[in-house]
Short mmCIF file of C-alpha atoms and ligand atoms in Angstrom, two decimals:
data_model
loop_
_atom_site.label_atom_id
_atom_site.label_comp_id
_atom_site.label_asym_id
_atom_site.label_seq_id
_atom_site.Cartn_x
_atom_site.Cartn_y
_atom_site.Cartn_z
CA MET A 270 71.98 29.74 90.54
CA THR A 271 73.80 32.61 92.15
CA GLY A 272 77.63 33.78 91.77
CA LEU A 273 77.98 32.51 88.57
CA ARG A 274 82.21 31.33 88.03
CA VAL A 275 83.40 33.35 84.76
CA GLY A 276 86.39 32.75 83.34
CA ILE A 277 88.06 35.68 81.68
CA VAL A 278 90.32 35.19 78.10
CA GLY A 279 92.04 37.86 76.24
CA LEU A 280 92.72 40.62 78.97
CA GLY A 281 93.78 42.95 75.90
CA ALA A 282 92.29 46.72 75.07
CA GLN A 283 88.47 45.92 75.24
CA MET A 284 88.34 43.34 77.80
CA GLN A 285 90.16 46.14 80.08
CA GLU A 286 88.17 49.08 78.88
CA ASN A 287 85.14 48.17 78.62
CA LEU A 288 83.65 44.37 79.00
CA LEU A 289 85.83 43.53 82.79
CA PRO A 290 84.82 47.11 83.85
CA THR A 291 81.69 46.50 83.11
CA LEU A 292 81.69 42.52 84.85
CA LEU A 293 82.62 43.67 88.05
CA GLN A 294 79.62 46.10 88.26
CA MET A 295 78.01 42.37 88.51
CA PRO A 296 76.81 41.66 91.66
CA ASP A 297 76.16 37.92 90.88
CA ILE A 298 79.44 37.52 88.81
CA ARG A 299 82.76 36.20 90.16
CA ILE A 300 85.88 35.86 88.51
CA VAL A 301 87.70 33.02 89.13
CA ALA A 302 90.32 32.94 86.60
CA VAL A 303 92.42 34.72 83.52
CA CYS A 304 93.50 33.26 80.44
CA ASP A 305 95.79 35.31 78.19
CA SER A 306 98.50 33.17 75.63
CA ASP A 307 100.67 36.61 76.71
CA ARG A 308 100.79 35.77 80.79
CA THR A 309 102.51 38.79 81.74
CA ARG A 310 99.18 40.53 80.22
CA ALA A 311 96.76 38.07 82.19
CA GLU A 312 99.03 38.96 85.12
CA GLN A 313 97.65 42.41 84.57
CA ILE A 314 94.32 40.85 86.31
CA ASN A 315 95.76 41.74 89.52
CA ARG A 316 95.11 45.50 89.23
CA PHE A 317 91.04 44.90 89.35
CA VAL A 318 90.73 41.44 91.06
CA SER A 319 92.76 39.15 93.11
CA ASN A 320 92.66 35.78 94.05
CA VAL A 321 92.12 34.51 90.57
CA MET A 322 93.66 31.39 88.74
CA ILE A 323 96.62 32.92 86.32
CA THR A 324 97.09 30.87 83.29
CA ASP A 325 98.10 31.15 79.82
CA SER A 326 96.45 27.97 78.80
CA PHE A 327 92.70 27.67 77.95
CA ASP A 328 92.78 23.82 78.63
CA GLU A 329 94.77 24.33 82.29
CA MET A 330 91.38 26.83 83.05
CA LEU A 331 88.31 24.87 81.69
CA ALA A 332 90.37 21.50 83.62
CA SER A 333 90.56 23.16 86.67
CA ALA A 334 88.68 26.34 87.05
CA ARG A 335 85.03 24.81 87.50
CA LEU A 336 83.46 27.53 85.27
CA ASP A 337 79.97 28.12 84.62
CA ALA A 338 80.80 30.63 81.86
CA VAL A 339 83.57 32.24 79.82
CA VAL A 340 84.09 35.68 78.61
CA MET A 341 86.77 36.28 75.61
CA ALA A 342 88.05 39.62 73.87
CA CYS A 343 90.03 37.86 71.53
CA PRO A 344 91.13 37.24 67.54
CA PRO A 345 88.33 35.72 65.94
CA GLN A 346 90.06 32.24 65.43
CA ALA A 347 90.55 32.14 69.01
CA HIS A 348 87.08 32.53 69.85
CA ARG A 349 85.85 30.26 67.52
CA ASP A 350 88.49 27.31 68.54
CA LEU A 351 87.84 27.72 72.24
CA SER A 352 84.33 28.23 72.00
CA PHE A 353 84.61 24.56 70.52
CA LYS A 354 86.22 23.30 72.96
CA ALA A 355 84.19 25.30 76.15
CA MET A 356 81.18 24.11 74.69
CA ALA A 357 81.97 20.61 74.93
CA LYS A 358 82.66 20.99 78.94
CA GLY A 359 79.21 21.97 78.97
CA VAL A 360 80.40 25.56 79.71
CA HIS A 361 78.33 29.27 78.44
CA VAL A 362 80.51 30.94 76.03
CA PHE A 363 79.84 35.12 75.39
CA VAL A 364 82.62 36.13 72.62
CA GLU A 365 83.57 40.14 71.50
CA LYS A 366 82.34 40.50 68.20
CA PRO A 367 83.41 38.61 65.73
CA PRO A 368 82.70 35.06 67.03
CA CYS A 369 84.41 33.28 64.07
CA PHE A 370 85.37 34.41 60.01
CA THR A 371 82.67 32.58 57.62
CA LEU A 372 79.15 31.16 57.44
CA ASP A 373 80.09 27.62 57.54
CA GLU A 374 82.40 28.43 60.67
CA LEU A 375 79.27 30.32 62.25
CA GLU A 376 76.88 27.54 61.26
CA ALA A 377 79.45 24.79 62.80
CA LEU A 378 79.14 26.69 65.96
CA ILE A 379 75.26 26.80 65.92
CA THR A 380 75.62 23.06 65.64
CA ALA A 381 77.91 22.48 68.63
CA SER A 382 75.97 24.86 70.94
CA ASN A 383 72.70 23.49 70.50
CA ASP A 384 74.44 19.80 70.64
CA ALA A 385 75.75 21.02 74.24
CA LYS A 386 72.58 22.78 74.88
CA VAL A 387 74.86 25.74 76.12
CA VAL A 388 74.01 29.37 75.94
CA THR A 389 75.71 31.59 73.78
CA GLY A 390 76.68 35.26 73.30
CA VAL A 391 78.28 37.79 70.88
CA GLY A 392 79.24 41.01 71.90
CA MET A 393 76.76 43.18 69.76
CA ASN A 394 76.73 46.35 71.65
CA PHE A 395 75.48 48.85 69.45
CA LYS A 396 72.37 46.62 69.74
CA PHE A 397 72.17 47.01 73.41
CA ALA A 398 73.78 50.17 73.37
CA LYS A 399 70.54 52.13 75.02
CA PRO A 400 69.49 55.16 72.88
CA MET A 401 69.01 51.93 70.20
CA GLN A 402 66.99 50.28 73.39
CA GLN A 403 64.58 53.41 73.15
CA LEU A 404 64.22 53.31 69.22
CA ARG A 405 63.54 49.34 69.84
CA LYS A 406 60.83 50.42 71.88
CA MET A 407 59.32 53.72 70.21
CA THR A 408 59.26 51.45 66.90
CA SER A 409 57.45 48.39 68.26
CA THR A 410 54.31 50.84 69.09
CA GLU A 411 51.03 50.78 67.49
CA GLN A 412 51.53 54.00 67.07
CA PHE A 413 54.20 54.41 65.22
CA GLY A 414 52.95 51.28 62.58
CA GLN A 415 55.10 48.99 60.82
CA THR A 416 58.74 49.72 59.60
CA VAL A 417 58.47 50.26 55.59
CA HIS A 418 62.76 51.05 55.74
CA VAL A 419 65.32 51.75 56.99
CA GLN A 420 68.43 53.99 56.41
CA LEU A 421 71.87 53.08 57.88
CA ASN A 422 74.63 54.85 57.44
CA HIS A 423 78.18 53.73 59.35
CA TYR A 424 81.38 55.83 58.47
CA ALA A 425 84.49 54.72 59.79
CA SER A 426 88.04 55.01 58.63
CA LYS A 427 89.53 51.85 58.98
CA PRO A 428 90.65 48.90 58.95
CA THR A 429 92.56 49.49 55.54
CA SER A 430 94.42 46.68 55.45
CA PRO A 431 93.68 42.87 56.24
CA LEU A 432 93.40 41.86 60.31
CA TRP A 433 93.56 38.64 61.67
CA GLY A 434 95.93 36.87 59.30
CA LEU A 435 92.92 36.84 56.59
CA ASP A 436 93.95 37.90 53.12
CA SER A 437 90.74 40.52 52.49
CA THR A 438 90.28 43.96 53.55
CA LEU A 439 86.82 43.82 52.89
CA ARG A 440 86.25 40.61 54.60
CA SER A 441 88.00 42.21 57.47
CA PHE A 442 86.25 45.43 58.01
CA LEU A 443 83.02 43.61 57.60
CA LEU A 444 83.75 41.69 60.15
CA ALA A 445 85.15 44.55 62.26
CA GLN A 446 83.04 47.21 61.71
CA ALA A 447 79.72 46.48 59.50
CA ILE A 448 78.93 43.53 61.43
CA HIS A 449 77.02 46.01 64.08
CA THR A 450 75.11 47.80 61.39
CA ILE A 451 74.19 44.55 59.33
CA ASP A 452 73.16 43.11 61.95
CA LEU A 453 71.08 46.27 63.09
CA GLY A 454 69.39 46.06 59.25
CA VAL A 455 68.79 42.62 60.08
CA THR A 456 66.92 43.22 63.41
CA PHE A 457 64.71 46.49 62.11
CA GLY A 458 64.20 44.67 59.09
CA GLY A 459 62.29 41.88 60.60
CA GLY A 460 61.16 38.40 59.67
CA GLU A 461 63.41 36.50 56.78
CA LEU A 462 66.07 37.97 54.43
CA ARG A 463 64.85 37.99 50.77
CA ASP A 464 67.07 39.54 48.62
CA ILE A 465 70.87 40.68 49.11
CA GLU A 466 72.42 43.20 46.47
CA SER A 467 75.77 45.02 47.30
CA ARG A 468 78.24 47.16 45.49
CA VAL A 469 81.95 47.88 46.55
CA GLN A 470 84.10 50.85 45.35
CA ARG A 471 87.60 50.23 46.12
CA HIS A 472 89.47 53.75 46.19
CA GLY A 473 93.29 53.23 46.89
CA ASP A 474 93.27 51.11 49.98
CA SER A 475 89.75 52.40 51.53
CA LEU A 476 86.36 51.04 50.74
CA LEU A 477 82.88 51.79 50.08
CA VAL A 478 80.43 49.36 50.40
CA SER A 479 76.35 49.83 49.71
CA LEU A 480 74.16 47.14 50.49
CA GLU A 481 70.07 47.09 49.64
CA LEU A 482 68.22 44.50 51.61
CA GLN A 483 65.00 43.13 51.17
CA PHE A 484 62.94 41.60 54.03
CA THR A 485 59.49 39.29 53.96
CA THR A 486 58.15 41.79 56.28
CA GLY A 487 58.23 43.99 52.61
CA ALA A 488 60.63 46.46 54.65
CA SER A 489 63.77 47.27 52.90
CA VAL A 490 67.27 48.14 54.43
CA SER A 491 69.72 50.58 52.81
CA LEU A 492 73.29 50.68 54.03
CA LEU A 493 75.96 53.07 53.07
CA SER A 494 79.30 51.95 55.06
CA GLY A 495 83.37 51.89 54.59
CA THR A 496 86.70 53.21 55.21
CA LEU A 497 86.41 56.03 53.07
CA PHE A 498 85.05 58.64 55.68
CA PRO A 499 87.15 60.96 57.96
CA TYR A 500 86.47 59.57 61.10
CA PHE A 501 83.69 57.47 62.59
CA GLU A 502 79.73 58.17 62.92
CA PHE A 503 76.63 56.49 62.71
CA ASP A 504 73.38 57.41 62.01
CA MET A 505 70.25 55.59 61.82
CA LYS A 506 66.28 56.86 60.09
CA ILE A 507 63.47 54.37 59.84
CA VAL A 508 59.98 55.10 57.84
CA SER A 509 56.70 54.02 59.05
CA SER A 510 53.63 52.97 57.62
CA ASN A 511 51.89 55.83 59.58
CA SER A 512 54.42 57.82 58.31
CA MET A 513 56.21 58.59 61.04
CA MET A 514 60.22 59.00 60.91
CA VAL A 515 62.52 58.33 63.63
CA GLU A 516 66.16 59.57 63.33
CA LEU A 517 69.47 58.31 65.49
CA ASN A 518 72.42 60.34 65.32
CA ASN A 519 75.42 59.55 66.42
CA LEU A 520 73.94 56.73 68.80
CA TRP A 521 73.62 58.84 71.15
CA ASN A 522 70.09 61.16 69.89
CA ILE A 523 66.96 60.27 69.07
CA THR A 524 64.30 62.64 66.93
CA MET A 525 60.99 61.57 66.25
CA HIS A 526 59.16 63.61 63.09
CA GLU A 527 55.68 62.59 63.02
CA PRO A 528 52.60 64.35 60.54
CA GLU A 529 50.77 65.73 63.71
CA HIS A 530 53.08 66.27 66.85
CA GLY A 531 51.17 65.27 69.86
CA THR A 532 52.18 67.76 72.24
CA SER A 533 49.19 70.40 73.27
CA ALA A 534 51.59 73.61 73.73
CA THR A 535 53.04 73.26 70.00
CA GLY A 536 49.51 73.79 68.98
CA THR A 537 48.90 72.43 65.31
CA ALA A 538 51.45 74.03 63.36
CA LYS A 539 53.31 71.21 61.86
CA ARG A 540 56.82 70.19 61.60
CA TRP A 541 57.61 69.95 65.46
CA ARG A 542 59.46 66.89 66.54
CA GLY A 543 60.46 65.63 69.16
CA ALA A 544 63.95 64.43 71.46
CA TRP A 545 65.14 61.62 73.02
CA GLN A 546 68.59 61.93 74.99
CA PRO A 547 70.33 59.67 77.08
CA GLY A 548 70.32 60.74 80.77
CA PRO A 549 73.53 62.84 81.39
CA LEU A 550 74.57 60.48 84.79
CA ASP A 551 73.99 57.32 82.72
CA SER A 552 77.27 55.17 82.78
CA GLY A 553 79.40 55.02 80.01
CA TYR A 554 79.32 51.04 79.73
CA GLU A 555 75.22 50.92 80.18
CA ARG A 556 75.26 53.88 77.37
CA SER A 557 77.23 51.87 75.00
CA GLY A 558 75.61 48.94 75.28
CA TYR A 559 77.93 46.69 77.48
CA PHE A 560 76.30 46.51 80.76
CA GLY A 561 73.12 45.54 78.73
CA GLU A 562 74.34 43.33 76.93
CA LEU A 563 76.21 41.20 79.61
CA GLU A 564 73.23 41.03 82.17
CA LYS A 565 71.17 39.78 79.40
CA PHE A 566 73.15 37.13 78.21
CA PHE A 567 73.67 36.08 82.24
CA HIS A 568 70.12 36.47 82.57
CA ALA A 569 69.81 33.72 79.94
CA VAL A 570 72.70 31.81 81.92
CA ARG A 571 70.89 31.78 85.11
CA THR A 572 67.41 31.04 83.30
CA ASN A 573 68.37 28.59 80.68
CA THR A 574 66.90 30.71 78.15
CA ALA A 575 68.66 31.66 74.35
CA PHE A 576 69.79 35.09 74.84
CA GLU A 577 69.26 37.38 72.14
CA ALA A 578 72.51 37.86 70.25
CA SER A 579 73.26 34.40 70.47
CA PHE A 580 75.53 32.66 67.64
CA GLU A 581 72.63 31.87 65.82
CA SER A 582 70.83 35.36 65.78
CA LEU A 583 73.84 36.32 63.52
CA ARG A 584 73.12 33.35 60.58
CA ALA A 585 71.49 36.50 58.51
CA THR A 586 74.45 38.76 59.61
CA TYR A 587 76.94 36.06 58.16
CA LYS A 588 75.12 35.47 55.21
CA VAL A 589 74.65 39.46 54.43
CA ILE A 590 78.84 39.30 54.86
CA GLU A 591 79.09 36.55 52.53
CA SER A 592 76.89 37.67 49.71
CA ILE A 593 78.72 41.07 49.61
CA CYS A 594 82.68 39.33 49.27
CA ASP A 595 81.30 36.86 46.84
CA ALA A 596 80.00 40.18 44.44
CA ALA A 597 82.84 41.95 44.89
CA GLU A 598 84.83 38.85 43.83
CA GLN A 599 82.84 38.32 40.82
CA ASN A 600 82.92 42.00 39.77
CA LEU A 601 87.06 41.64 40.10
CA ALA A 602 86.96 38.39 38.24
CA LEU A 603 84.92 40.27 35.22
CA SER A 604 87.18 43.48 35.33
CA ALA A 605 90.56 41.97 35.55
P1 NAD B 994 94.12 43.09 72.40
O1 NAD B 994 94.87 42.65 70.86
O2 NAD B 994 93.86 43.93 72.89
O3 NAD B 994 93.71 41.77 72.80
C1 NAD B 994 93.39 40.62 72.51
C2 NAD B 994 93.72 40.23 73.82
O4 NAD B 994 93.81 38.65 73.22
C3 NAD B 994 95.51 40.14 73.59
O5 NAD B 994 96.25 40.24 74.86
C4 NAD B 994 96.16 38.68 73.27
O6 NAD B 994 97.30 38.12 73.77
C5 NAD B 994 95.04 37.69 73.83
N1 NAD B 994 94.85 36.30 73.18
C6 NAD B 994 94.90 36.02 71.33
N2 NAD B 994 94.94 34.96 71.37
C7 NAD B 994 94.34 34.35 72.70
C8 NAD B 994 94.31 32.71 72.52
N3 NAD B 994 94.40 32.12 71.85
N4 NAD B 994 94.20 32.52 74.25
C9 NAD B 994 94.16 33.86 74.95
N5 NAD B 994 94.32 34.94 75.08
C10 NAD B 994 95.14 35.58 73.59
O7 NAD B 994 93.11 42.94 70.90
P2 NAD B 994 91.60 43.67 71.50
O8 NAD B 994 91.49 45.49 70.27
O9 NAD B 994 91.00 44.03 72.89
O10 NAD B 994 90.37 43.49 70.72
C11 NAD B 994 89.48 41.86 71.18
C12 NAD B 994 88.59 41.29 70.71
O11 NAD B 994 87.10 42.73 70.78
C13 NAD B 994 88.02 41.25 69.34
O12 NAD B 994 87.82 40.49 68.66
C14 NAD B 994 87.62 42.94 68.80
O13 NAD B 994 86.87 42.72 67.39
C15 NAD B 994 86.89 43.11 69.27
N6 NAD B 994 86.38 44.49 69.98
C16 NAD B 994 84.81 44.46 69.64
C17 NAD B 994 84.35 45.97 70.43
C18 NAD B 994 83.17 46.06 69.94
O14 NAD B 994 82.48 47.54 69.48
N7 NAD B 994 82.24 45.37 70.65
C19 NAD B 994 85.40 47.07 70.10
C20 NAD B 994 86.56 46.35 69.96
C21 NAD B 994 87.06 45.17 70.13
#
C-alpha cells in the first residue's frame, strides 16, 4: 500500500508545531482531510497543504474522505470518542497522549481495536527520541548485562490545576506529563509489573510524586516526579548486572560508566567514561521522537503489524496511574 490517505484532527499547537511538519516530511503520506471543531483553526491547514478537505465534523470526514488512518492531537475525551468512531469504520488510529482518562476507558479502546483489527498508536515521543533509542540499543547488549535498576527523575512545573474538565490535578499531571516517564519505567523494567508503591506530597498547588515499581524480571524502577520543580528536566540512570551504569541527561546526552573502560588510549586507569550525543545536524523532529513514532506507526499500518506504542502497550502505565491516584485518595481519606 503506498500513498496512505491520512486525515488529521485537531490543528492546535502540538499538531502545527510537531506532528504536521513531521507528516509533511514523509513521502508516502497524503494528508487528504483536516478536521477541527473550530473551523477557523481547520482552515489554517492552507498555510501548509492545498487541496485538502476542511471540516468541523469528524463524521463528515469519516464518511467522505476514504481515509486509511487518522492522526489526532486534541483533548483526551476527543481522542477516546473519535477513536471509537474511526476504528468502527476500519480506520487506523494514531492519537497524541493521553488516549483517554482511565484504565477502564483504555481497556474499552483495546477491545474495540482488537475487534476492528486496526493498528493503534499513541504519541509517546520520549520513547522514540534518538537518545532513547540509543540507550535501548546499549542496554540490550550482552556486554551490558541485565537491567537491575532504573532511576528516573522527571521534573516539571505544571499543571498546577486540573486539565480537560477533570477534577483532579494529580490525574491531570500523570496523564499530561508523567505518562511518558512511567511508560519508560515499564519499558526498561521489562517483564510484568509485580508491585507498585507510591507517595504523593502536596505543597500548595504543586505535587511531588515518588514511585517504586518491581518487575517479574527482578528489575526495580524508582521515579521522582511532580510539579514542584522550577522547570522541566528529565534524567535517567540504568544499572546493570555487570556493574555498568548508563546515564541520560535531559533527553540529550548519554554517559556510559563501566568498571573497565574499553578504549586503549585511556590505559588501565579507572573512572574513564564514554559519551554519546545526537549529531548536531539531526533534525529536531528526529531527535525528539516525532519522526520515529510516526514512521514506525505507518510502517505497522503498511505491514499490518502491531505498533510498539499501541493502546495495548499502555495498559501497565495506566495501571500505575490508577494505583497512584487510588493510594493518594486513600491517604487523603485517612488524614481527613
Ligand atoms: P490545543 O488546544 O492547542 O489544540 C487542540 C485542538 O483540538 C484545538 O484546535 C481544538 O479546537 C481541537 N479539538 C478539540 N476537540 C475537538 C474535537 N472533538 N474534534 C476536532 N477537534 C477538536 O492543544 P495542544 O497543546 O495542541 O495539545 C493537543 C494534544 O497533544 C493533547 O492531548 C496534549 O496532551 C498532546 N501533547 C503532547 C505532547 C507530547 O509530548 N507528546 C506535547 C504537547 C501536547
